[in-house]
Each structure stands twice: as C-alpha cells, then as structure tokens.
CSV table of C-alpha atoms in Angstrom, one decimal:
chain,number,residue,atom,x,y,z
A,211,MET,CA,41.6,-2.4,-114.7
A,212,MET,CA,40.7,-4.7,-111.9
A,213,ALA,CA,38.5,-2.1,-110.4
A,214,ARG,CA,36.8,-1.5,-113.6
A,215,LYS,CA,36.1,-5.3,-114.2
A,216,GLU,CA,34.8,-5.5,-110.5
A,217,ARG,CA,32.6,-2.4,-111.2
A,218,ASP,CA,31.2,-3.8,-114.5
A,219,LYS,CA,30.5,-7.2,-112.9
A,220,THR,CA,28.6,-5.5,-110.0
A,221,ALA,CA,26.8,-3.3,-112.4
A,222,LEU,CA,25.5,-6.3,-114.4
A,223,THR,CA,24.4,-8.0,-111.2
A,224,ALA,CA,22.7,-4.7,-109.9
A,225,ASN,CA,21.0,-4.3,-113.3
A,226,SER,CA,19.6,-7.8,-113.3
A,227,LEU,CA,18.4,-7.5,-109.6
A,228,GLN,CA,16.8,-4.1,-110.5
A,229,ALA,CA,14.9,-5.7,-113.4
A,230,GLU,CA,13.9,-8.6,-111.1
A,231,GLU,CA,12.6,-6.2,-108.5
A,232,ILE,CA,10.6,-4.3,-111.1
A,233,ALA,CA,9.2,-7.6,-112.2
A,234,GLU,CA,8.3,-8.6,-108.7
A,235,ARG,CA,6.6,-5.2,-108.1
A,236,THR,CA,4.6,-5.6,-111.2
A,237,ALA,CA,3.5,-9.1,-110.2
A,238,LEU,CA,2.6,-7.6,-106.7
A,239,THR,CA,0.5,-4.9,-108.2
A,240,ALA,CA,-1.3,-7.5,-110.4
A,241,SER,CA,-2.0,-9.7,-107.6
A,242,ALA,CA,-3.2,-6.9,-105.5
A,243,THR,CA,-5.5,-5.7,-108.2
A,244,GLN,CA,-6.9,-9.2,-108.6
A,245,LEU,CA,-7.5,-9.5,-104.9
A,246,ASN,CA,-9.3,-6.1,-104.9
A,247,THR,CA,-11.5,-7.2,-107.7
A,248,LEU,CA,-12.4,-10.5,-106.1
A,249,GLN,CA,-13.1,-8.6,-102.8
A,250,LYS,CA,-15.4,-6.3,-104.5
A,251,SER,CA,-17.2,-8.9,-106.6
A,252,SER,CA,-17.6,-11.2,-103.5
A,253,GLU,CA,-18.8,-8.4,-101.1
A,254,THR,CA,-22.5,-9.3,-101.1
A,255,LEU,CA,-21.7,-13.1,-100.7
A,256,ILE,CA,-19.3,-12.6,-97.8
A,257,THR,CA,-21.9,-10.2,-96.0
A,258,PHE,CA,-24.4,-12.9,-96.6
A,259,LEU,CA,-22.0,-15.5,-95.0
A,260,ASP,CA,-21.3,-13.1,-92.1
A,261,GLN,CA,-25.0,-12.8,-91.4
A,262,TRP,CA,-25.7,-16.6,-91.5
A,263,GLU,CA,-22.5,-18.0,-89.9
A,264,PRO,CA,-23.2,-17.2,-86.3
A,265,LEU,CA,-26.5,-19.2,-86.6
A,266,LEU,CA,-24.7,-22.2,-88.2
A,267,GLU,CA,-21.9,-22.1,-85.7
A,268,ALA,CA,-24.4,-22.3,-82.8
A,269,VAL,CA,-24.9,-26.0,-83.7
A,270,LYS,CA,-21.5,-27.6,-83.7
A,271,THR,CA,-22.1,-31.4,-83.3
A,272,GLY,CA,-24.8,-33.8,-84.0
A,273,ASP,CA,-25.5,-34.2,-80.4
A,274,SER,CA,-26.2,-30.5,-79.9
A,275,ALA,CA,-28.5,-30.6,-82.9
A,276,GLU,CA,-30.4,-33.5,-81.4
A,277,VAL,CA,-30.7,-31.8,-78.1
A,278,GLN,CA,-32.0,-28.7,-79.9
A,279,PHE,CA,-34.7,-30.7,-81.6
A,280,ILE,CA,-35.7,-32.5,-78.4
A,281,SER,CA,-35.9,-29.2,-76.6
A,282,LYS,CA,-38.2,-27.8,-79.3
A,283,ILE,CA,-40.4,-30.8,-79.2
A,284,ARG,CA,-40.7,-30.6,-75.5
A,285,ASP,CA,-41.5,-26.9,-75.6
A,286,GLY,CA,-44.2,-27.6,-78.0
A,287,ASN,CA,-45.9,-30.1,-75.8
A,288,LEU,CA,-47.2,-31.9,-78.7
A,289,VAL,CA,-48.4,-35.5,-78.8
A,290,THR,CA,-45.4,-37.1,-80.3
A,291,LEU,CA,-45.8,-40.6,-82.0
A,292,SER,CA,-42.2,-41.0,-82.9
A,293,GLN,CA,-38.9,-39.4,-83.2
A,294,ARG,CA,-35.8,-40.6,-84.7
A,295,PHE,CA,-32.4,-39.0,-85.3
A,296,GLU,CA,-29.6,-39.9,-87.6
A,297,THR,CA,-26.6,-38.4,-89.0
A,298,VAL,CA,-26.6,-38.0,-92.9
A,299,GLN,CA,-24.0,-37.1,-95.3
A,300,LEU,CA,-24.7,-34.0,-97.4
A,301,LYS,CA,-21.8,-33.1,-99.5
A,302,ALA,CA,-18.3,-34.1,-98.7
A,303,GLY,CA,-15.7,-31.3,-98.6
A,304,SER,CA,-18.4,-28.6,-98.4
A,305,ALA,CA,-19.0,-26.2,-95.6
A,306,LEU,CA,-21.9,-28.3,-94.6
A,307,PRO,CA,-20.5,-31.9,-94.9
A,308,THR,CA,-23.1,-33.6,-92.6
A,309,ALA,CA,-26.5,-32.9,-91.0
A,310,THR,CA,-28.6,-34.4,-88.2
A,311,ARG,CA,-31.8,-35.6,-89.7
A,312,ALA,CA,-34.9,-35.8,-87.5
A,313,GLN,CA,-37.9,-38.0,-88.5
A,314,LEU,CA,-40.8,-36.9,-86.4
A,315,THR,CA,-44.4,-37.8,-86.3
A,316,PHE,CA,-47.0,-35.9,-84.3
A,317,GLU,CA,-50.7,-36.1,-83.9
A,318,ASP,CA,-52.3,-33.1,-82.5
A,319,ASN,CA,-54.5,-30.2,-83.1
A,320,TYR,CA,-54.0,-28.7,-86.6
A,321,ALA,CA,-53.5,-25.1,-85.3
A,322,ARG,CA,-51.0,-26.2,-82.6
A,323,LEU,CA,-49.0,-28.3,-85.2
A,324,MET,CA,-48.8,-25.5,-87.6
A,325,ASN,CA,-47.8,-22.9,-85.0
A,326,TRP,CA,-45.1,-25.3,-83.7
A,327,LEU,CA,-43.9,-25.9,-87.2
A,328,GLY,CA,-43.8,-22.2,-87.9
A,329,GLY,CA,-42.0,-21.6,-84.6
A,330,LEU,CA,-39.5,-24.2,-85.6
A,331,GLU,CA,-38.8,-22.7,-88.9
A,332,GLU,CA,-38.5,-19.3,-87.5
A,333,ASN,CA,-36.4,-20.0,-84.4
A,334,LEU,CA,-34.1,-22.4,-86.2
A,335,PRO,CA,-33.7,-20.7,-89.5
A,336,THR,CA,-30.8,-23.0,-90.5
A,337,VAL,CA,-33.0,-26.2,-90.5
A,338,ARG,CA,-34.5,-27.5,-93.7
A,339,VAL,CA,-37.8,-29.2,-93.7
A,340,ASN,CA,-37.2,-31.9,-96.3
A,341,SER,CA,-40.7,-33.3,-96.3
A,342,LEU,CA,-43.9,-32.5,-94.7
A,343,LYS,CA,-47.0,-34.8,-94.8
A,344,ILE,CA,-50.2,-33.9,-93.2
A,345,THR,CA,-53.0,-36.5,-93.0
A,346,GLN,CA,-56.2,-37.1,-91.0
A,347,GLY,CA,-55.5,-38.1,-87.3
A,348,THR,CA,-57.0,-40.8,-85.3
A,349,ARG,CA,-59.4,-38.4,-83.7
A,350,PRO,CA,-61.5,-36.2,-85.9
A,351,GLN,CA,-60.2,-32.9,-84.6
A,352,ASP,CA,-56.5,-34.1,-84.9
A,353,VAL,CA,-54.2,-34.3,-87.7
A,354,ARG,CA,-51.1,-36.4,-88.2
A,355,MET,CA,-47.9,-34.5,-89.3
A,356,GLU,CA,-45.0,-36.4,-90.5
A,357,LEU,CA,-41.7,-34.3,-90.8
A,358,THR,CA,-38.2,-34.9,-91.9
A,359,VAL,CA,-36.0,-32.0,-90.8
A,360,ASP,CA,-32.2,-31.6,-91.3
A,361,GLN,CA,-30.0,-29.5,-89.2
A,362,PRO,CA,-26.6,-28.9,-90.9
A,363,ILE,CA,-23.5,-29.2,-89.0
A,364,TYR,CA,-21.2,-26.3,-90.0
A,365,ARG,CA,-17.5,-26.8,-90.6
A,366,PRO,CA,-16.0,-23.4,-89.9
B,112,MET,CA,99.3,16.8,-106.8
B,113,GLN,CA,97.5,19.4,-108.8
B,114,ILE,CA,96.9,19.0,-112.5
B,115,PRO,CA,96.7,22.1,-114.4
B,116,ARG,CA,93.2,23.0,-115.9
B,117,ARG,CA,94.8,23.1,-119.5
B,118,ILE,CA,95.9,19.6,-119.4
B,119,ILE,CA,92.4,18.4,-118.1
B,120,ASP,CA,90.9,20.1,-121.1
B,121,ASP,CA,92.9,18.0,-123.3
B,122,PHE,CA,91.3,14.8,-122.1
B,123,LYS,CA,88.0,15.7,-123.6
B,124,ASN,CA,86.9,14.0,-126.8
B,125,ASP,CA,85.9,15.6,-129.9
B,126,ARG,CA,82.1,16.3,-129.6
B,127,LYS,CA,81.2,15.8,-133.2
B,128,GLY,CA,78.9,12.7,-132.7
B,129,ILE,CA,76.8,14.0,-129.8
B,130,LEU,CA,73.0,13.9,-130.3
B,131,PRO,CA,71.0,17.1,-131.0
B,132,PRO,CA,68.8,18.4,-128.1
B,133,LEU,CA,65.3,16.8,-128.0
B,134,LYS,CA,62.4,18.7,-129.6
B,135,PRO,CA,60.4,20.8,-127.1
B,136,ILE,CA,57.2,18.8,-127.8
B,137,LEU,CA,58.8,15.8,-126.3
B,138,ARG,CA,58.6,17.6,-123.0
B,139,LEU,CA,54.9,16.3,-122.9
B,140,VAL,CA,56.0,12.8,-122.5
B,141,PRO,CA,56.8,13.0,-118.8
B,142,MET,CA,53.8,15.3,-118.4
B,143,LEU,CA,51.5,12.7,-120.1
B,144,PHE,CA,53.1,10.0,-118.0
B,145,TYR,CA,52.3,11.7,-114.7
B,146,LEU,CA,48.8,12.7,-116.1
B,147,ALA,CA,48.1,9.1,-116.9
B,148,ALA,CA,49.2,8.0,-113.5
B,149,ALA,CA,47.0,10.6,-111.8
B,150,SER,CA,44.2,9.6,-114.1
B,151,ALA,CA,44.6,6.0,-113.3
B,152,PHE,CA,44.5,6.9,-109.6
B,153,VAL,CA,41.4,9.0,-110.0
B,154,LEU,CA,39.6,6.5,-112.2
B,155,THR,CA,40.5,3.5,-109.9
B,156,THR,CA,39.0,5.6,-107.0
B,157,LEU,CA,35.9,6.3,-109.0
B,158,PHE,CA,35.5,2.7,-110.0
B,159,ILE,CA,35.9,1.7,-106.4
B,160,VAL,CA,33.4,4.3,-105.2
B,161,HIS,CA,30.9,3.4,-108.0
B,162,THR,CA,31.3,-0.3,-107.1
B,163,GLY,CA,30.5,0.6,-103.5
B,164,ILE,CA,27.3,2.4,-104.6
B,165,LEU,CA,26.3,-0.5,-106.8
B,166,LYS,CA,26.8,-2.9,-104.0
B,167,ALA,CA,24.6,-0.6,-101.8
B,168,ASN,CA,22.1,-0.7,-104.7
B,169,ILE,CA,22.2,-4.5,-104.7
B,170,VAL,CA,21.4,-4.6,-101.0
B,171,VAL,CA,18.4,-2.3,-101.6
B,172,TYR,CA,17.2,-4.3,-104.7
B,173,ASN,CA,17.6,-7.6,-102.8
B,174,ALA,CA,15.6,-6.1,-99.9
B,175,GLY,CA,13.0,-4.8,-102.4
B,176,ILE,CA,12.6,-8.2,-104.0
B,177,ALA,CA,12.3,-9.9,-100.7
B,178,ASP,CA,9.6,-7.4,-99.6
B,179,ALA,CA,7.8,-7.8,-102.9
B,180,LYS,CA,7.9,-11.5,-102.5
B,181,ALA,CA,6.7,-11.3,-99.0
B,182,GLN,CA,3.7,-9.1,-100.0
B,183,ILE,CA,2.8,-11.3,-103.0
B,184,ALA,CA,2.8,-14.3,-100.6
B,185,ASN,CA,0.6,-12.3,-98.2
B,186,THR,CA,-1.8,-11.4,-101.0
B,187,ALA,CA,-1.9,-15.0,-102.2
B,188,ALA,CA,-2.7,-16.1,-98.6
B,189,GLU,CA,-5.4,-13.5,-98.4
B,190,ARG,CA,-6.9,-14.5,-101.7
B,191,ALA,CA,-6.8,-18.2,-100.8
B,192,LYS,CA,-8.6,-17.2,-97.5
B,193,LEU,CA,-11.2,-15.2,-99.4
B,194,GLU,CA,-11.8,-17.9,-101.9
B,195,MET,CA,-12.3,-20.4,-99.1
B,196,ARG,CA,-14.9,-18.1,-97.6
B,197,ILE,CA,-16.6,-17.5,-101.0
B,198,LEU,CA,-16.9,-21.4,-101.3
B,199,LYS,CA,-18.4,-21.6,-97.9
B,200,ALA,CA,-20.7,-18.7,-98.7
B,201,THR,CA,-21.8,-20.5,-101.8
B,202,ASP,CA,-22.5,-23.6,-99.8
B,203,VAL,CA,-24.5,-21.7,-97.2
B,204,GLN,CA,-26.3,-19.7,-99.8
B,205,ALA,CA,-27.3,-23.0,-101.6
B,206,TRP,CA,-28.5,-24.4,-98.2
B,207,VAL,CA,-30.5,-21.4,-97.3
B,208,GLU,CA,-32.0,-21.1,-100.7
B,209,GLY,CA,-33.2,-24.7,-100.3
B,210,SER,CA,-34.5,-24.2,-96.8
B,211,ARG,CA,-37.4,-21.7,-97.2
B,212,PRO,CA,-40.0,-22.4,-94.7
B,213,LEU,CA,-42.8,-24.8,-95.7
B,214,GLN,CA,-45.2,-23.9,-92.9
B,215,PRO,CA,-46.5,-20.7,-94.7
B,216,LEU,CA,-47.2,-22.8,-97.8
B,217,ALA,CA,-49.0,-25.5,-95.9
B,218,VAL,CA,-51.1,-22.8,-94.1
B,219,ALA,CA,-51.9,-21.2,-97.5
B,220,VAL,CA,-53.1,-24.4,-98.9
B,221,SER,CA,-55.3,-25.1,-95.9
B,222,ARG,CA,-56.7,-21.7,-95.8
B,223,SER,CA,-57.7,-21.8,-99.5
B,224,ILE,CA,-60.1,-24.9,-98.7
B,225,GLY,CA,-63.7,-23.6,-98.8
B,226,ASP,CA,-66.6,-24.8,-96.6
B,227,ASN,CA,-67.7,-27.3,-99.3
B,228,ALA,CA,-64.4,-29.0,-99.6
B,229,THR,CA,-62.0,-31.1,-97.6
B,230,LEU,CA,-58.2,-31.5,-97.8
B,231,GLY,CA,-57.5,-35.2,-97.4
B,232,ASP,CA,-53.7,-35.5,-97.6
B,233,LEU,CA,-51.2,-32.8,-98.1
B,234,LYS,CA,-47.6,-33.7,-98.9
B,235,LEU,CA,-44.7,-31.3,-99.6
B,236,THR,CA,-41.3,-32.9,-100.6
B,237,ARG,CA,-38.1,-31.2,-101.5
B,238,ASP,CA,-36.2,-32.4,-104.6
B,239,GLU,CA,-33.0,-34.1,-103.4
B,240,GLN,CA,-30.9,-32.7,-106.2
B,241,SER,CA,-32.5,-29.2,-106.2
B,242,PRO,CA,-33.9,-28.5,-102.7
B,243,ALA,CA,-35.3,-25.2,-103.7
B,244,THR,CA,-37.8,-27.1,-105.9
B,245,LEU,CA,-40.8,-28.6,-104.1
B,246,THR,CA,-43.3,-31.2,-105.1
B,247,LEU,CA,-46.8,-30.7,-103.7
B,248,THR,CA,-49.2,-33.7,-103.6
B,249,MET,CA,-52.7,-33.3,-102.3
B,250,LYS,CA,-56.1,-35.0,-102.3
B,251,LEU,CA,-59.1,-32.5,-102.4
B,252,GLY,CA,-62.6,-33.7,-101.7
B,253,SER,CA,-65.6,-31.8,-102.6
B,254,ALA,CA,-68.8,-32.0,-104.5
B,255,SER,CA,-67.9,-32.7,-108.0
B,256,ALA,CA,-69.3,-29.4,-109.4
B,257,THR,CA,-67.1,-27.4,-107.1
B,258,SER,CA,-64.0,-29.5,-107.2
B,259,ARG,CA,-62.5,-27.6,-110.1
B,260,GLN,CA,-63.2,-24.3,-108.6
B,261,GLN,CA,-61.7,-25.4,-105.3
B,262,LEU,CA,-58.5,-26.5,-107.2
B,263,ASP,CA,-58.3,-23.2,-108.9
B,264,LEU,CA,-58.7,-21.3,-105.6
B,265,THR,CA,-56.0,-23.6,-104.1
B,266,THR,CA,-53.6,-23.2,-107.0
B,267,ALA,CA,-54.1,-19.5,-107.0
B,268,SER,CA,-53.1,-19.2,-103.4
B,269,ILE,CA,-49.9,-21.2,-104.1
B,270,ALA,CA,-49.1,-19.2,-107.2
B,271,LYS,CA,-48.6,-16.1,-105.2
B,272,ASP,CA,-45.2,-17.3,-104.1
B,273,TYR,CA,-44.3,-20.2,-106.4
B,274,ARG,CA,-44.4,-20.9,-110.1
B,275,LEU,CA,-46.3,-24.1,-110.8
B,276,VAL,CA,-44.7,-26.5,-113.1
B,277,GLN,CA,-46.1,-29.6,-114.7
B,278,PRO,CA,-49.4,-29.8,-112.8
B,279,GLN,CA,-51.1,-33.2,-112.9
B,280,GLN,CA,-54.7,-33.5,-111.7
B,281,THR,CA,-57.1,-36.6,-111.6
B,282,PHE,CA,-60.7,-36.0,-111.1
B,283,SER,CA,-62.8,-38.9,-109.8
B,284,GLN,CA,-66.1,-38.8,-107.9
B,285,GLY,CA,-65.6,-35.5,-106.3
B,286,GLU,CA,-62.0,-36.1,-105.4
B,287,VAL,CA,-59.1,-34.5,-106.9
B,288,ASP,CA,-55.6,-35.9,-106.8
B,289,TYR,CA,-53.2,-33.1,-107.6
B,290,ARG,CA,-49.6,-33.0,-107.9
B,291,VAL,CA,-47.4,-30.1,-109.0
B,292,THR,CA,-43.8,-29.0,-108.9
B,293,LEU,CA,-43.3,-25.6,-107.3
B,294,VAL,CA,-40.4,-23.4,-108.2
B,295,ASN,CA,-39.7,-20.1,-106.3
B,296,PRO,CA,-39.1,-17.4,-108.8
B,297,ALA,CA,-36.8,-15.5,-106.5
B,298,GLN,CA,-34.5,-18.5,-106.3
B,299,ALA,CA,-33.9,-18.6,-109.9
B,300,THR,CA,-32.0,-15.4,-109.9
B,301,ASN,CA,-29.4,-16.9,-107.5
B,302,ASP,CA,-28.5,-13.5,-106.1
B,303,PRO,CA,-27.7,-13.5,-102.2
B,304,GLN,CA,-29.1,-10.0,-101.9
B,305,GLU,CA,-32.5,-11.3,-102.7
B,306,GLU,CA,-32.1,-14.0,-100.0
B,307,ALA,CA,-33.8,-13.2,-96.9
B,308,ALA,CA,-31.3,-12.2,-94.1
B,309,PRO,CA,-31.5,-14.4,-91.1
B,310,PRO,CA,-34.1,-13.4,-88.5
B,311,VAL,CA,-33.0,-11.7,-85.4
B,312,LEU,CA,-33.6,-14.1,-82.7
B,313,ASN,CA,-34.3,-13.1,-79.1
B,314,THR,CA,-31.8,-14.6,-76.7
B,315,PRO,CA,-33.7,-16.3,-73.9
C-alpha cells in the first residue's frame, strides 16, 4: 500500500515534469525559429554593418579624428584661412553618439580645392560634409571654400 | 501401572455433537491466502521497481528542463546581441545615407556653367533632421537672354543624380538667385543593398 502510494506520488511528479519539459522544448523551438527569422531578415543589414564597422572603428576618439583632419589638411598643402574643431552630440544612445566637427576655410585654386575635397570624401568615407560654400576668393584665380565636416565617433 | 486398552476406550465421550468435515471448496482459503501474500510481495516489488524507474525519469526530465532553459537563455542572449547589432547597423546606415559625397555635385554644377555665364556663390547644406536631403543655393550671372538657358543646363546636370523639389528662382538684371531642395531617389528606398559599399582603401 505504501509502495503504491509512493509510486503514484512519484508518477504524478514525473508526469508534471514531463509536461514542463515538453513546454520548455516547445518554447525553445519557438525562440530558435524567431531567432532564425530575425537572422535571415537582418542578413543584409548586418553585412552592411560588417563592411562599414572597420572604417568607423578606425577613429575611436575625438583627438584621433582631429589628428586625422589635420593630417589631411597638411597633405593637401592648401592655403588654410581657419580651422576649428569641436565635439558635437549627435544622438544619445545611438551607435554614433558624438562627432568631431571641423569648420574649415580655405582659399586656393579651384581645381586643387575640389581635388582635395574629393580625396577627403573618398579616403575618409565615414565623414559627412554638412555644408559646403564656395565663393569668389581674394585673388581672381582663387576661390574660397568653407566646409563643415563631421567625423562620427563610433561606440562599438 | 498399565491400564488396559478396554478401560481407556470407556473414557471417550459420545461423539454425537462433533462438526461435519469442511467442504472441499474451502480448501481454497489457505491457497488464496498464500496467493494473496505472494501477490502482495510481487506487486510491492513491482511498485518499488516502477518507482525507481519513475525517479530515474524525473532526473532525466529535470535535466531536460534545465537544458532547455539554458538553450532558451542562450537563444535570448544571441537574439539580444543580434538586435543590438541591428540597431547599430540602422544607425550606421542612416549616417552613411546622409553622408554621400558633395564634391561630385559641386563639380557637376561648376562644369555646367557655360562660357557666357559665371557662378557667383554656391552653397550646399544638409538638412539637420534629414541629412540625405540637401539644400542648394547658388547665384548665377550671365547675359539676361541666356540666364534661363544656363539655369536649365545646370538643373539638368543636377537632376541626373537628384530629384529637385521646390525650386525657387529670382531673375534680376542677368543674375539668377536659385534655391532648390535635392533628394536622392536611391535614398528613398531605404535599402542597405542599394547603399554603396565602403571604398577599399589602400593602406599607406
């Protein structure tokens, strides 16, 4: 009698655990399916991130962004009238929360300026030229170019 | 002293009140007793064995539940990680969309200027809320007869890559003040596949 009661009690526990295991396995299957669906739907976006991430990670701090800008300006050997750098807030909580903003003014030959700008945008593909203003320079053959460029600081 | 057998017989009572012999079927009673005892033993053994099997199953079920829970936790962690990367990718995509080079556009505008015209000022500004959208402002100078033609040429060169929205133009004495909002049609699809892949840079 005691053995039967013990057996019945154990059977009850075993049945409830079996049901719980089945429920957990079902939940696991559902969660794995959802993950798979999400992986498939985001594949293009993730590939896109994988392509751009190394370029963004190359500039880790505001100082390195500033050094990068200064190096490009020096390489261009342009007549620089002014250069100013500041840190600006982009979007709090995003992958690109801040940026180093460069406000640059040059006065030089039109072709040299355009080549330099093209080179800047090609070699530093993550920068964003926010505004570009081209006006007549002091000398007839020169033009004045005022630029505002942002280099985002990536938060990996 | 020996008592004679005949005298002993005399001691016996009369046997009239003695019970009749039991029916043969009642022989089953002890048999059933022993059968019940044996069955009780067998059943108890079976119950004990079955309980042992069930207890072993409980261990298996518990292990299965723990394993499933661990896998669910792993899946959830992987999903959270993926969602984080999707958010990052969305942020990066938005940045890249709004960072298309301006130099080709400035060069296209400059190249569209004919011999009889001059480009006074050229200003390209990104919209703060929607950086993929640009505002172009320029001052064209030319003989009044050709200023409209020049403007058409310039806008045609821009229209190759951008959609021109809300153009505003003011003609006065051979000068045209022109302002237009530029929208890149490719950016409206919001598909990262249509985004240019980053250029392959030569390491110095």
